Amino acid sequence: MIKPRIAKREVTLHILRAFGLHASKRLGQNFLVDEAVVDGIVAAADVKPGDTVLEIGPGIGTLTQGLLEAGARVVAVELDQRLVKVLAETLAGYENIRIVHGDILKIDIPREMATATFKIVANLPYYITTPILMLLLERRVPATLLVAMVQKEVAARMAAAPGGKDYGALSVAVQYYTSPAIAFTVPPQSFMPAPAVESAVIRCVIRDRPPVALTDEAAFFRVVKAAFAQRRKTLANALKAAGLSPADTASLLATAGIDDGRRGETLSLQEFAAVANAWTAGK
Ligand code: SAM
């Protein structure tokens, strides 16, 4: 079967006109119109025949088509009912596709996937990028790899090392659950309509086990939250602001071997873990 590629400006325009559709800003609809970017995402996800892929927000099927052509079985979750109808036509003839009409934040992902493990590939709707990422990671959906188009600034935050302005609670969370790396950046012209921001594709290899040993995971994330809630304060002051007594703060930083003049944004995951473990031990 030879199908015209959807990832072209004129084909996308034709599909939208044929269905009398306008991209919905509210739902973050910016359709890819750049074949090289679709190919780049498929390559970053190393999609091979036999892979099962969860695609979030297939839109009119642009990236879905690339995944299917690479031999994947795809489960694609789309919120916009109008696009579910479009997908039935644009992807007609492909066998290994199942479109699920629903909200990725609400559906039962393991049940829909019905497979032991899978990859997640998405050109994400930017208005809910962080909630989607956090839901996928915190629920520990059984995926091995996440390849996502996000705003360039978000990609920088996800992959940031300690010490810089991009390093924050999102960096720590993403790096706790995955090993992230920016694959490539994407200009606004690769989309229709063009978004106001630059984008980047981030590739996150999901870890089998966390990179740090914790006695209490919730305590780790409480410390991280407290540290970044008060970015300009030292970690000691941020912990006090979060309710710890000055004496407890001093002793737990000493136990963790962290200088009390350090700011939270300079701490590595290992150092946050040491603080959290000292805190848990002292409780
Ligand atoms: N994958 C297509 C592409 O690359 O051209 C479209 C990507 S567009 C940036 C984001 C898509 O996510 C849109 O189709 C939008 O309707 C869909 N979407 C928005 N919110 C969603 C949600 N909560 N659950 C599932 N899909 C959603």
PDB file of C-alpha atoms and ligand atoms in Angstrom:
ATOM      1  CA  MET A   1       0.000   0.000   0.000  1.00  0.00           C
ATOM      2  CA  ILE A   2       1.422   3.381  -0.959  1.00  0.00           C
ATOM      3  CA  LYS A   3      -0.099   6.196   1.069  1.00  0.00           C
ATOM      4  CA  PRO A   4       0.759   9.874   0.604  1.00  0.00           C
ATOM      5  CA  ARG A   5       2.641  11.211   3.596  1.00  0.00           C
ATOM      6  CA  ILE A   6       0.533  13.350   5.879  1.00  0.00           C
ATOM      7  CA  ALA A   7       3.574  15.276   7.142  1.00  0.00           C
ATOM      8  CA  LYS A   8       3.442  17.777   4.287  1.00  0.00           C
ATOM      9  CA  ARG A   9       1.990  21.256   4.409  1.00  0.00           C
ATOM     10  CA  GLU A  10      -0.268  20.773   1.362  1.00  0.00           C
ATOM     11  CA  VAL A  11      -1.550  17.350   2.488  1.00  0.00           C
ATOM     12  CA  THR A  12      -2.310  18.634   6.023  1.00  0.00           C
ATOM     13  CA  LEU A  13      -4.071  21.686   4.604  1.00  0.00           C
ATOM     14  CA  HIS A  14      -6.077  19.467   2.265  1.00  0.00           C
ATOM     15  CA  ILE A  15      -7.149  17.148   5.124  1.00  0.00           C
ATOM     16  CA  LEU A  16      -8.182  20.045   7.371  1.00  0.00           C
ATOM     17  CA  ARG A  17     -10.156  21.683   4.535  1.00  0.00           C
ATOM     18  CA  ALA A  18     -11.801  18.421   3.490  1.00  0.00           C
ATOM     19  CA  PHE A  19     -13.110  17.965   7.043  1.00  0.00           C
ATOM     20  CA  GLY A  20     -13.895  21.662   7.549  1.00  0.00           C
ATOM     21  CA  LEU A  21     -11.546  21.789  10.543  1.00  0.00           C
ATOM     22  CA  HIS A  22      -9.436  24.451  12.198  1.00  0.00           C
ATOM     23  CA  ALA A  23      -6.681  23.532  14.628  1.00  0.00           C
ATOM     24  CA  SER A  24      -7.876  24.054  18.207  1.00  0.00           C
ATOM     25  CA  LYS A  25      -5.556  26.323  20.183  1.00  0.00           C
ATOM     26  CA  ARG A  26      -7.241  25.246  23.401  1.00  0.00           C
ATOM     27  CA  LEU A  27      -6.255  21.606  22.795  1.00  0.00           C
ATOM     28  CA  GLY A  28      -2.690  22.501  21.823  1.00  0.00           C
ATOM     29  CA  GLN A  29      -3.116  21.432  18.200  1.00  0.00           C
ATOM     30  CA  ASN A  30       0.032  22.205  16.219  1.00  0.00           C
ATOM     31  CA  PHE A  31       0.330  19.621  13.477  1.00  0.00           C
ATOM     32  CA  LEU A  32       3.709  18.522  12.180  1.00  0.00           C
ATOM     33  CA  VAL A  33       4.295  19.395   8.518  1.00  0.00           C
ATOM     34  CA  ASP A  34       7.921  18.326   8.293  1.00  0.00           C
ATOM     35  CA  GLU A  35       8.753  14.806   7.136  1.00  0.00           C
ATOM     36  CA  ALA A  36      12.317  15.029   8.458  1.00  0.00           C
ATOM     37  CA  VAL A  37      11.022  15.754  11.962  1.00  0.00           C
ATOM     38  CA  VAL A  38       8.613  12.795  11.849  1.00  0.00           C
ATOM     39  CA  ASP A  39      11.475  10.572  10.646  1.00  0.00           C
ATOM     40  CA  GLY A  40      13.721  11.997  13.375  1.00  0.00           C
ATOM     41  CA  ILE A  41      11.192  11.170  16.105  1.00  0.00           C
ATOM     42  CA  VAL A  42      10.698   7.627  14.783  1.00  0.00           C
ATOM     43  CA  ALA A  43      14.492   7.170  14.681  1.00  0.00           C
ATOM     44  CA  ALA A  44      14.937   8.611  18.202  1.00  0.00           C
ATOM     45  CA  ALA A  45      12.394   6.064  19.440  1.00  0.00           C
ATOM     46  CA  ASP A  46      14.254   3.327  17.528  1.00  0.00           C
ATOM     47  CA  VAL A  47      10.894   1.972  16.367  1.00  0.00           C
ATOM     48  CA  LYS A  48      11.158  -1.534  14.985  1.00  0.00           C
ATOM     49  CA  PRO A  49       8.627  -4.047  13.633  1.00  0.00           C
ATOM     50  CA  GLY A  50       6.942  -5.707  16.585  1.00  0.00           C
ATOM     51  CA  ASP A  51       7.248  -2.694  18.912  1.00  0.00           C
ATOM     52  CA  THR A  52       4.110  -1.510  20.659  1.00  0.00           C
ATOM     53  CA  VAL A  53       3.806   2.265  20.901  1.00  0.00           C
ATOM     54  CA  LEU A  54       1.483   4.476  22.906  1.00  0.00           C
ATOM     55  CA  GLU A  55       1.011   7.712  20.992  1.00  0.00           C
ATOM     56  CA  ILE A  56      -0.473  10.648  22.869  1.00  0.00           C
ATOM     57  CA  GLY A  57      -2.490  13.049  20.714  1.00  0.00           C
ATOM     58  CA  PRO A  58      -2.253  11.631  17.180  1.00  0.00           C
ATOM     59  CA  GLY A  59      -4.012  14.680  15.694  1.00  0.00           C
ATOM     60  CA  ILE A  60      -4.650  13.884  12.012  1.00  0.00           C
ATOM     61  CA  GLY A  61      -2.239  10.926  12.072  1.00  0.00           C
ATOM     62  CA  THR A  62       1.011  12.557  10.954  1.00  0.00           C
ATOM     63  CA  LEU A  63       3.397  10.928  13.430  1.00  0.00           C
ATOM     64  CA  THR A  64       1.165   7.855  13.733  1.00  0.00           C
ATOM     65  CA  GLN A  65       1.766   7.158  10.055  1.00  0.00           C
ATOM     66  CA  GLY A  66       5.540   7.299  10.588  1.00  0.00           C
ATOM     67  CA  LEU A  67       5.272   4.851  13.507  1.00  0.00           C
ATOM     68  CA  LEU A  68       3.058   2.470  11.520  1.00  0.00           C
ATOM     69  CA  GLU A  69       5.331   2.604   8.464  1.00  0.00           C
ATOM     70  CA  ALA A  70       8.233   1.640  10.761  1.00  0.00           C
ATOM     71  CA  GLY A  71       6.295  -1.499  11.698  1.00  0.00           C
ATOM     72  CA  ALA A  72       4.945  -0.595  15.135  1.00  0.00           C
ATOM     73  CA  ARG A  73       1.625  -1.584  16.601  1.00  0.00           C
ATOM     74  CA  VAL A  74       0.176   1.734  17.762  1.00  0.00           C
ATOM     75  CA  VAL A  75      -2.426   2.621  20.365  1.00  0.00           C
ATOM     76  CA  ALA A  76      -3.175   6.318  19.861  1.00  0.00           C
ATOM     77  CA  VAL A  77      -5.147   8.319  22.427  1.00  0.00           C
ATOM     78  CA  GLU A  78      -6.866  11.431  21.077  1.00  0.00           C
ATOM     79  CA  LEU A  79      -9.141  13.752  23.049  1.00  0.00           C
ATOM     80  CA  ASP A  80     -10.729  15.592  20.118  1.00  0.00           C
ATOM     81  CA  GLN A  81     -13.698  13.630  18.764  1.00  0.00           C
ATOM     82  CA  ARG A  82     -13.492  15.502  15.439  1.00  0.00           C
ATOM     83  CA  LEU A  83      -9.975  14.159  14.911  1.00  0.00           C
ATOM     84  CA  VAL A  84     -10.987  10.604  15.811  1.00  0.00           C
ATOM     85  CA  LYS A  85     -13.225  10.732  12.716  1.00  0.00           C
ATOM     86  CA  VAL A  86     -10.401  12.161  10.584  1.00  0.00           C
ATOM     87  CA  LEU A  87      -7.990   9.436  11.767  1.00  0.00           C
ATOM     88  CA  ALA A  88     -10.402   6.711  10.675  1.00  0.00           C
ATOM     89  CA  GLU A  89      -9.880   7.993   7.118  1.00  0.00           C
ATOM     90  CA  THR A  90      -6.279   9.200   7.089  1.00  0.00           C
ATOM     91  CA  LEU A  91      -5.042   5.922   8.584  1.00  0.00           C
ATOM     92  CA  ALA A  92      -7.503   3.661   6.723  1.00  0.00           C
ATOM     93  CA  GLY A  93      -5.634   0.653   5.360  1.00  0.00           C
ATOM     94  CA  TYR A  94      -3.162   0.377   8.243  1.00  0.00           C
ATOM     95  CA  GLU A  95      -3.838  -2.688  10.345  1.00  0.00           C
ATOM     96  CA  ASN A  96      -1.842  -2.213  13.508  1.00  0.00           C
ATOM     97  CA  ILE A  97      -3.577   0.882  14.781  1.00  0.00           C
ATOM     98  CA  ARG A  98      -6.157   1.347  17.502  1.00  0.00           C
ATOM     99  CA  ILE A  99      -7.528   4.806  18.144  1.00  0.00           C
ATOM    100  CA  VAL A 100      -8.782   5.439  21.661  1.00  0.00           C
ATOM    101  CA  HIS A 101     -11.028   8.456  22.112  1.00  0.00           C
ATOM    102  CA  GLY A 102     -10.170   9.824  25.537  1.00  0.00           C
ATOM    103  CA  ASP A 103      -8.108  12.034  27.788  1.00  0.00           C
ATOM    104  CA  ILE A 104      -4.599  10.698  28.409  1.00  0.00           C
ATOM    105  CA  LEU A 105      -4.838  12.053  31.967  1.00  0.00           C
ATOM    106  CA  LYS A 106      -7.942   9.960  32.655  1.00  0.00           C
ATOM    107  CA  ILE A 107      -7.746   6.683  30.735  1.00  0.00           C
ATOM    108  CA  ASP A 108      -6.442   3.436  32.235  1.00  0.00           C
ATOM    109  CA  ILE A 109      -3.189   3.242  30.260  1.00  0.00           C
ATOM    110  CA  PRO A 110      -2.032  -0.305  31.167  1.00  0.00           C
ATOM    111  CA  ARG A 111      -5.503  -1.635  30.366  1.00  0.00           C
ATOM    112  CA  GLU A 112      -5.610   0.111  26.976  1.00  0.00           C
ATOM    113  CA  MET A 113      -2.107  -1.068  26.093  1.00  0.00           C
ATOM    114  CA  ALA A 114      -2.709  -4.705  27.123  1.00  0.00           C
ATOM    115  CA  THR A 115       0.964  -5.558  26.728  1.00  0.00           C
ATOM    116  CA  ALA A 116       3.796  -6.125  29.188  1.00  0.00           C
ATOM    117  CA  THR A 117       5.865  -3.230  27.930  1.00  0.00           C
ATOM    118  CA  PHE A 118       5.772  -0.481  25.319  1.00  0.00           C
ATOM    119  CA  LYS A 119       7.294   2.794  24.134  1.00  0.00           C
ATOM    120  CA  ILE A 120       5.625   6.178  24.416  1.00  0.00           C
ATOM    121  CA  VAL A 121       5.965   8.589  21.505  1.00  0.00           C
ATOM    122  CA  ALA A 122       4.226  11.948  21.291  1.00  0.00           C
ATOM    123  CA  ASN A 123       4.141  15.431  19.907  1.00  0.00           C
ATOM    124  CA  LEU A 124       2.634  16.621  23.168  1.00  0.00           C
ATOM    125  CA  PRO A 125      -0.074  19.265  23.575  1.00  0.00           C
ATOM    126  CA  TYR A 126       1.982  21.993  25.286  1.00  0.00           C
ATOM    127  CA  TYR A 127      -0.776  23.220  27.626  1.00  0.00           C
ATOM    128  CA  ILE A 128      -0.514  19.994  29.669  1.00  0.00           C
ATOM    129  CA  THR A 129       3.046  18.786  29.035  1.00  0.00           C
ATOM    130  CA  THR A 130       4.115  18.626  32.692  1.00  0.00           C
ATOM    131  CA  PRO A 131       0.931  16.949  34.028  1.00  0.00           C
ATOM    132  CA  ILE A 132       1.228  14.290  31.285  1.00  0.00           C
ATOM    133  CA  LEU A 133       4.926  13.661  31.965  1.00  0.00           C
ATOM    134  CA  MET A 134       4.431  13.481  35.728  1.00  0.00           C
ATOM    135  CA  LEU A 135       1.445  11.157  35.404  1.00  0.00           C
ATOM    136  CA  LEU A 136       3.342   8.754  33.123  1.00  0.00           C
ATOM    137  CA  LEU A 137       6.390   8.731  35.398  1.00  0.00           C
ATOM    138  CA  GLU A 138       4.759   8.725  38.832  1.00  0.00           C
ATOM    139  CA  ARG A 139       2.305   5.972  37.894  1.00  0.00           C
ATOM    140  CA  ARG A 140       5.272   3.975  36.610  1.00  0.00           C
ATOM    141  CA  VAL A 141       3.447   2.883  33.470  1.00  0.00           C
ATOM    142  CA  PRO A 142       5.387  -0.110  32.112  1.00  0.00           C
ATOM    143  CA  ALA A 143       7.114   1.785  29.303  1.00  0.00           C
ATOM    144  CA  THR A 144      10.804   1.451  28.433  1.00  0.00           C
ATOM    145  CA  LEU A 145      11.254   4.681  26.486  1.00  0.00           C
ATOM    146  CA  LEU A 146       9.545   8.049  26.182  1.00  0.00           C
ATOM    147  CA  VAL A 147      10.244  10.217  23.144  1.00  0.00           C
ATOM    148  CA  ALA A 148       8.348  13.490  23.184  1.00  0.00           C
ATOM    149  CA  MET A 149       8.173  16.813  21.424  1.00  0.00           C
ATOM    150  CA  VAL A 150       7.994  19.537  24.051  1.00  0.00           C
ATOM    151  CA  GLN A 151       8.778  23.245  24.278  1.00  0.00           C
ATOM    152  CA  LYS A 152      12.527  23.776  24.017  1.00  0.00           C
ATOM    153  CA  GLU A 153      12.615  25.368  27.493  1.00  0.00           C
ATOM    154  CA  VAL A 154      10.845  22.369  29.000  1.00  0.00           C
ATOM    155  CA  ALA A 155      13.316  19.978  27.328  1.00  0.00           C
ATOM    156  CA  ALA A 156      16.177  22.044  28.764  1.00  0.00           C
ATOM    157  CA  ARG A 157      14.639  21.834  32.240  1.00  0.00           C
ATOM    158  CA  MET A 158      14.089  18.077  31.962  1.00  0.00           C
ATOM    159  CA  ALA A 159      17.723  17.391  31.044  1.00  0.00           C
ATOM    160  CA  ALA A 160      19.386  20.141  33.151  1.00  0.00           C
ATOM    161  CA  ALA A 161      22.390  19.439  35.373  1.00  0.00           C
ATOM    162  CA  PRO A 162      22.549  20.918  38.914  1.00  0.00           C
ATOM    163  CA  GLY A 163      23.599  24.521  39.329  1.00  0.00           C
ATOM    164  CA  GLY A 164      22.035  26.254  36.343  1.00  0.00           C
ATOM    165  CA  LYS A 165      18.822  28.240  35.985  1.00  0.00           C
ATOM    166  CA  ASP A 166      17.059  25.358  34.215  1.00  0.00           C
ATOM    167  CA  TYR A 167      17.619  22.880  37.061  1.00  0.00           C
ATOM    168  CA  GLY A 168      14.520  22.456  39.191  1.00  0.00           C
ATOM    169  CA  ALA A 169      11.956  20.032  40.602  1.00  0.00           C
ATOM    170  CA  LEU A 170      11.051  18.864  37.063  1.00  0.00           C
ATOM    171  CA  SER A 171      14.724  18.031  36.325  1.00  0.00           C
ATOM    172  CA  VAL A 172      15.031  15.995  39.523  1.00  0.00           C
ATOM    173  CA  ALA A 173      11.765  14.119  38.947  1.00  0.00           C
ATOM    174  CA  VAL A 174      12.489  13.326  35.282  1.00  0.00           C
ATOM    175  CA  GLN A 175      16.061  12.259  36.093  1.00  0.00           C
ATOM    176  CA  TYR A 176      14.879  10.143  39.014  1.00  0.00           C
ATOM    177  CA  TYR A 177      12.577   8.104  36.779  1.00  0.00           C
ATOM    178  CA  THR A 178      14.502   8.310  33.484  1.00  0.00           C
ATOM    179  CA  SER A 179      17.778   9.106  31.818  1.00  0.00           C
ATOM    180  CA  PRO A 180      16.897  12.057  29.538  1.00  0.00           C
ATOM    181  CA  ALA A 181      18.743  13.584  26.580  1.00  0.00           C
ATOM    182  CA  ILE A 182      17.682  16.209  24.055  1.00  0.00           C
ATOM    183  CA  ALA A 183      17.616  14.515  20.624  1.00  0.00           C
ATOM    184  CA  PHE A 184      17.161  17.609  18.408  1.00  0.00           C
ATOM    185  CA  THR A 185      15.482  21.002  18.301  1.00  0.00           C
ATOM    186  CA  VAL A 186      12.591  21.890  16.009  1.00  0.00           C
ATOM    187  CA  PRO A 187      11.698  25.340  14.646  1.00  0.00           C
ATOM    188  CA  PRO A 188       8.124  26.726  14.706  1.00  0.00           C
ATOM    189  CA  GLN A 189       7.859  26.415  10.891  1.00  0.00           C
ATOM    190  CA  SER A 190       7.809  22.617  11.179  1.00  0.00           C
ATOM    191  CA  PHE A 191       4.259  22.879  12.537  1.00  0.00           C
ATOM    192  CA  MET A 192       0.909  24.120  11.274  1.00  0.00           C
ATOM    193  CA  PRO A 193      -0.087  26.462  12.786  1.00  0.00           C
ATOM    194  CA  ALA A 194       3.392  27.508  13.934  1.00  0.00           C
ATOM    195  CA  PRO A 195       3.621  27.702  17.738  1.00  0.00           C
ATOM    196  CA  ALA A 196       5.041  30.861  19.350  1.00  0.00           C
ATOM    197  CA  VAL A 197       7.964  28.901  20.818  1.00  0.00           C
ATOM    198  CA  GLU A 198      10.846  26.708  19.680  1.00  0.00           C
ATOM    199  CA  SER A 199      10.456  23.000  20.342  1.00  0.00           C
ATOM    200  CA  ALA A 200      12.715  20.051  21.050  1.00  0.00           C
ATOM    201  CA  VAL A 201      12.448  16.294  20.973  1.00  0.00           C
ATOM    202  CA  ILE A 202      13.539  14.723  24.233  1.00  0.00           C
ATOM    203  CA  ARG A 203      14.438  11.050  24.591  1.00  0.00           C
ATOM    204  CA  CYS A 204      14.017   9.588  28.065  1.00  0.00           C
ATOM    205  CA  VAL A 205      15.147   6.035  28.764  1.00  0.00           C
ATOM    206  CA  ILE A 206      12.944   4.850  31.611  1.00  0.00           C
ATOM    207  CA  ARG A 207      14.986   3.404  34.458  1.00  0.00           C
ATOM    208  CA  ASP A 208      14.416  -0.104  35.816  1.00  0.00           C
ATOM    209  CA  ARG A 209      15.292   1.207  39.252  1.00  0.00           C
ATOM    210  CA  PRO A 210      15.945   4.691  40.648  1.00  0.00           C
ATOM    211  CA  PRO A 211      19.520   6.045  40.448  1.00  0.00           C
ATOM    212  CA  VAL A 212      19.564   6.706  44.220  1.00  0.00           C
ATOM    213  CA  ALA A 213      18.718   4.514  47.216  1.00  0.00           C
ATOM    214  CA  LEU A 214      15.918   6.015  49.297  1.00  0.00           C
ATOM    215  CA  THR A 215      14.367   4.947  52.548  1.00  0.00           C
ATOM    216  CA  ASP A 216      11.249   7.005  51.775  1.00  0.00           C
ATOM    217  CA  GLU A 217      10.502   8.229  48.242  1.00  0.00           C
ATOM    218  CA  ALA A 218       7.836  10.684  49.414  1.00  0.00           C
ATOM    219  CA  ALA A 219      10.367  12.323  51.775  1.00  0.00           C
ATOM    220  CA  PHE A 220      12.788  12.744  48.853  1.00  0.00           C
ATOM    221  CA  PHE A 221      10.188  14.607  46.807  1.00  0.00           C
ATOM    222  CA  ARG A 222       9.159  16.710  49.825  1.00  0.00           C
ATOM    223  CA  VAL A 223      12.767  17.851  50.264  1.00  0.00           C
ATOM    224  CA  VAL A 224      13.074  18.608  46.536  1.00  0.00           C
ATOM    225  CA  LYS A 225       9.810  20.553  46.549  1.00  0.00           C
ATOM    226  CA  ALA A 226      10.883  22.538  49.607  1.00  0.00           C
ATOM    227  CA  ALA A 227      14.302  23.305  48.071  1.00  0.00           C
ATOM    228  CA  PHE A 228      12.885  24.690  44.851  1.00  0.00           C
ATOM    229  CA  ALA A 229       9.912  26.454  46.422  1.00  0.00           C
ATOM    230  CA  GLN A 230      12.484  28.880  47.858  1.00  0.00           C
ATOM    231  CA  ARG A 231      15.012  29.083  45.037  1.00  0.00           C
ATOM    232  CA  ARG A 232      16.915  32.092  46.285  1.00  0.00           C
ATOM    233  CA  LYS A 233      17.238  30.746  49.832  1.00  0.00           C
ATOM    234  CA  THR A 234      19.857  28.346  51.098  1.00  0.00           C
ATOM    235  CA  LEU A 235      18.664  24.765  51.490  1.00  0.00           C
ATOM    236  CA  ALA A 236      18.804  25.228  55.267  1.00  0.00           C
ATOM    237  CA  ASN A 237      16.451  28.217  55.103  1.00  0.00           C
ATOM    238  CA  ALA A 238      14.190  26.487  52.581  1.00  0.00           C
ATOM    239  CA  LEU A 239      13.834  23.478  54.895  1.00  0.00           C
ATOM    240  CA  LYS A 240      13.076  25.759  57.836  1.00  0.00           C
ATOM    241  CA  ALA A 241      10.472  27.568  55.737  1.00  0.00           C
ATOM    242  CA  ALA A 242       8.944  24.140  55.029  1.00  0.00           C
ATOM    243  CA  GLY A 243       8.500  23.570  58.781  1.00  0.00           C
ATOM    244  CA  LEU A 244      11.713  21.955  60.058  1.00  0.00           C
ATOM    245  CA  SER A 245      13.185  23.351  63.262  1.00  0.00           C
ATOM    246  CA  PRO A 246      16.596  25.118  62.996  1.00  0.00           C
ATOM    247  CA  ALA A 247      18.207  22.390  65.160  1.00  0.00           C
ATOM    248  CA  ASP A 248      16.763  19.539  63.077  1.00  0.00           C
ATOM    249  CA  THR A 249      17.800  21.286  59.865  1.00  0.00           C
ATOM    250  CA  ALA A 250      21.382  21.752  61.057  1.00  0.00           C
ATOM    251  CA  SER A 251      21.725  18.166  62.238  1.00  0.00           C
ATOM    252  CA  LEU A 252      20.225  16.575  59.171  1.00  0.00           C
ATOM    253  CA  LEU A 253      22.412  18.620  56.804  1.00  0.00           C
ATOM    254  CA  ALA A 254      25.434  17.639  58.882  1.00  0.00           C
ATOM    255  CA  THR A 255      24.436  13.950  58.712  1.00  0.00           C
ATOM    256  CA  ALA A 256      23.965  14.246  54.950  1.00  0.00           C
ATOM    257  CA  GLY A 257      27.335  16.006  54.612  1.00  0.00           C
ATOM    258  CA  ILE A 258      25.817  19.085  52.946  1.00  0.00           C
ATOM    259  CA  ASP A 259      27.237  22.527  53.731  1.00  0.00           C
ATOM    260  CA  ASP A 260      24.392  24.614  55.194  1.00  0.00           C
ATOM    261  CA  GLY A 261      25.237  27.525  52.896  1.00  0.00           C
ATOM    262  CA  ARG A 262      24.390  25.474  49.775  1.00  0.00           C
ATOM    263  CA  ARG A 263      21.353  26.395  47.722  1.00  0.00           C
ATOM    264  CA  GLY A 264      18.968  23.607  46.778  1.00  0.00           C
ATOM    265  CA  GLU A 265      19.467  24.197  43.071  1.00  0.00           C
ATOM    266  CA  THR A 266      23.117  23.102  43.388  1.00  0.00           C
ATOM    267  CA  LEU A 267      22.303  19.663  44.843  1.00  0.00           C
ATOM    268  CA  SER A 268      22.615  16.519  42.753  1.00  0.00           C
ATOM    269  CA  LEU A 269      20.050  13.719  43.015  1.00  0.00           C
ATOM    270  CA  GLN A 270      22.503  11.828  45.242  1.00  0.00           C
ATOM    271  CA  GLU A 271      22.758  14.816  47.585  1.00  0.00           C
ATOM    272  CA  PHE A 272      18.975  15.284  47.731  1.00  0.00           C
ATOM    273  CA  ALA A 273      18.746  11.567  48.536  1.00  0.00           C
ATOM    274  CA  ALA A 274      21.295  11.943  51.354  1.00  0.00           C
ATOM    275  CA  VAL A 275      19.261  14.807  52.866  1.00  0.00           C
ATOM    276  CA  ALA A 276      15.979  12.893  52.532  1.00  0.00           C
ATOM    277  CA  ASN A 277      17.479   9.728  54.051  1.00  0.00           C
ATOM    278  CA  ALA A 278      18.955  11.711  56.963  1.00  0.00           C
ATOM    279  CA  TRP A 279      15.556  13.307  57.503  1.00  0.00           C
ATOM    280  CA  THR A 280      13.756   9.931  57.427  1.00  0.00           C
ATOM    281  CA  ALA A 281      16.318   8.420  59.813  1.00  0.00           C
ATOM    282  CA  GLY A 282      15.851  11.276  62.297  1.00  0.00           C
ATOM    283  CA  LYS A 283      12.051  11.101  62.345  1.00  0.00           C
TER     284      LYS A 283
HETATM  285  N1  SAM B   1       0.549  14.088  16.677  1.00  0.00           N
HETATM  286  C1  SAM B   1       0.029  15.166  15.836  1.00  0.00           C
HETATM  287  C2  SAM B   1       1.149  15.782  15.052  1.00  0.00           C
HETATM  288  O1  SAM B   1       2.309  15.543  15.446  1.00  0.00           O
HETATM  289  O2  SAM B   1       0.897  16.492  14.091  1.00  0.00           O
HETATM  290  C3  SAM B   1      -0.703  16.224  16.671  1.00  0.00           C
HETATM  291  C4  SAM B   1       0.092  16.824  17.815  1.00  0.00           C
HETATM  292  S1  SAM B   1      -0.698  18.194  18.599  1.00  0.00           S
HETATM  293  C5  SAM B   1       0.715  19.081  19.166  1.00  0.00           C
HETATM  294  C6  SAM B   1      -1.328  17.556  20.138  1.00  0.00           C
HETATM  295  C7  SAM B   1      -2.525  16.606  20.019  1.00  0.00           C
HETATM  296  O3  SAM B   1      -2.929  16.193  21.338  1.00  0.00           O
HETATM  297  C8  SAM B   1      -3.773  17.205  19.379  1.00  0.00           C
HETATM  298  O4  SAM B   1      -4.269  16.317  18.416  1.00  0.00           O
HETATM  299  C9  SAM B   1      -4.762  17.352  20.548  1.00  0.00           C
HETATM  300  O5  SAM B   1      -6.124  17.276  20.154  1.00  0.00           O
HETATM  301  C10 SAM B   1      -4.357  16.192  21.416  1.00  0.00           C
HETATM  302  N2  SAM B   1      -4.712  16.340  22.849  1.00  0.00           N
HETATM  303  C11 SAM B   1      -4.820  17.482  23.580  1.00  0.00           C
HETATM  304  N3  SAM B   1      -5.118  17.215  24.860  1.00  0.00           N
HETATM  305  C12 SAM B   1      -5.189  15.852  24.966  1.00  0.00           C
HETATM  306  C13 SAM B   1      -5.476  14.953  26.045  1.00  0.00           C
HETATM  307  N4  SAM B   1      -5.732  15.408  27.280  1.00  0.00           N
HETATM  308  N5  SAM B   1      -5.475  13.612  25.792  1.00  0.00           N
HETATM  309  C14 SAM B   1      -5.213  13.153  24.542  1.00  0.00           C
HETATM  310  N6  SAM B   1      -4.948  13.957  23.475  1.00  0.00           N
HETATM  311  C15 SAM B   1      -4.937  15.285  23.680  1.00  0.00           C
END
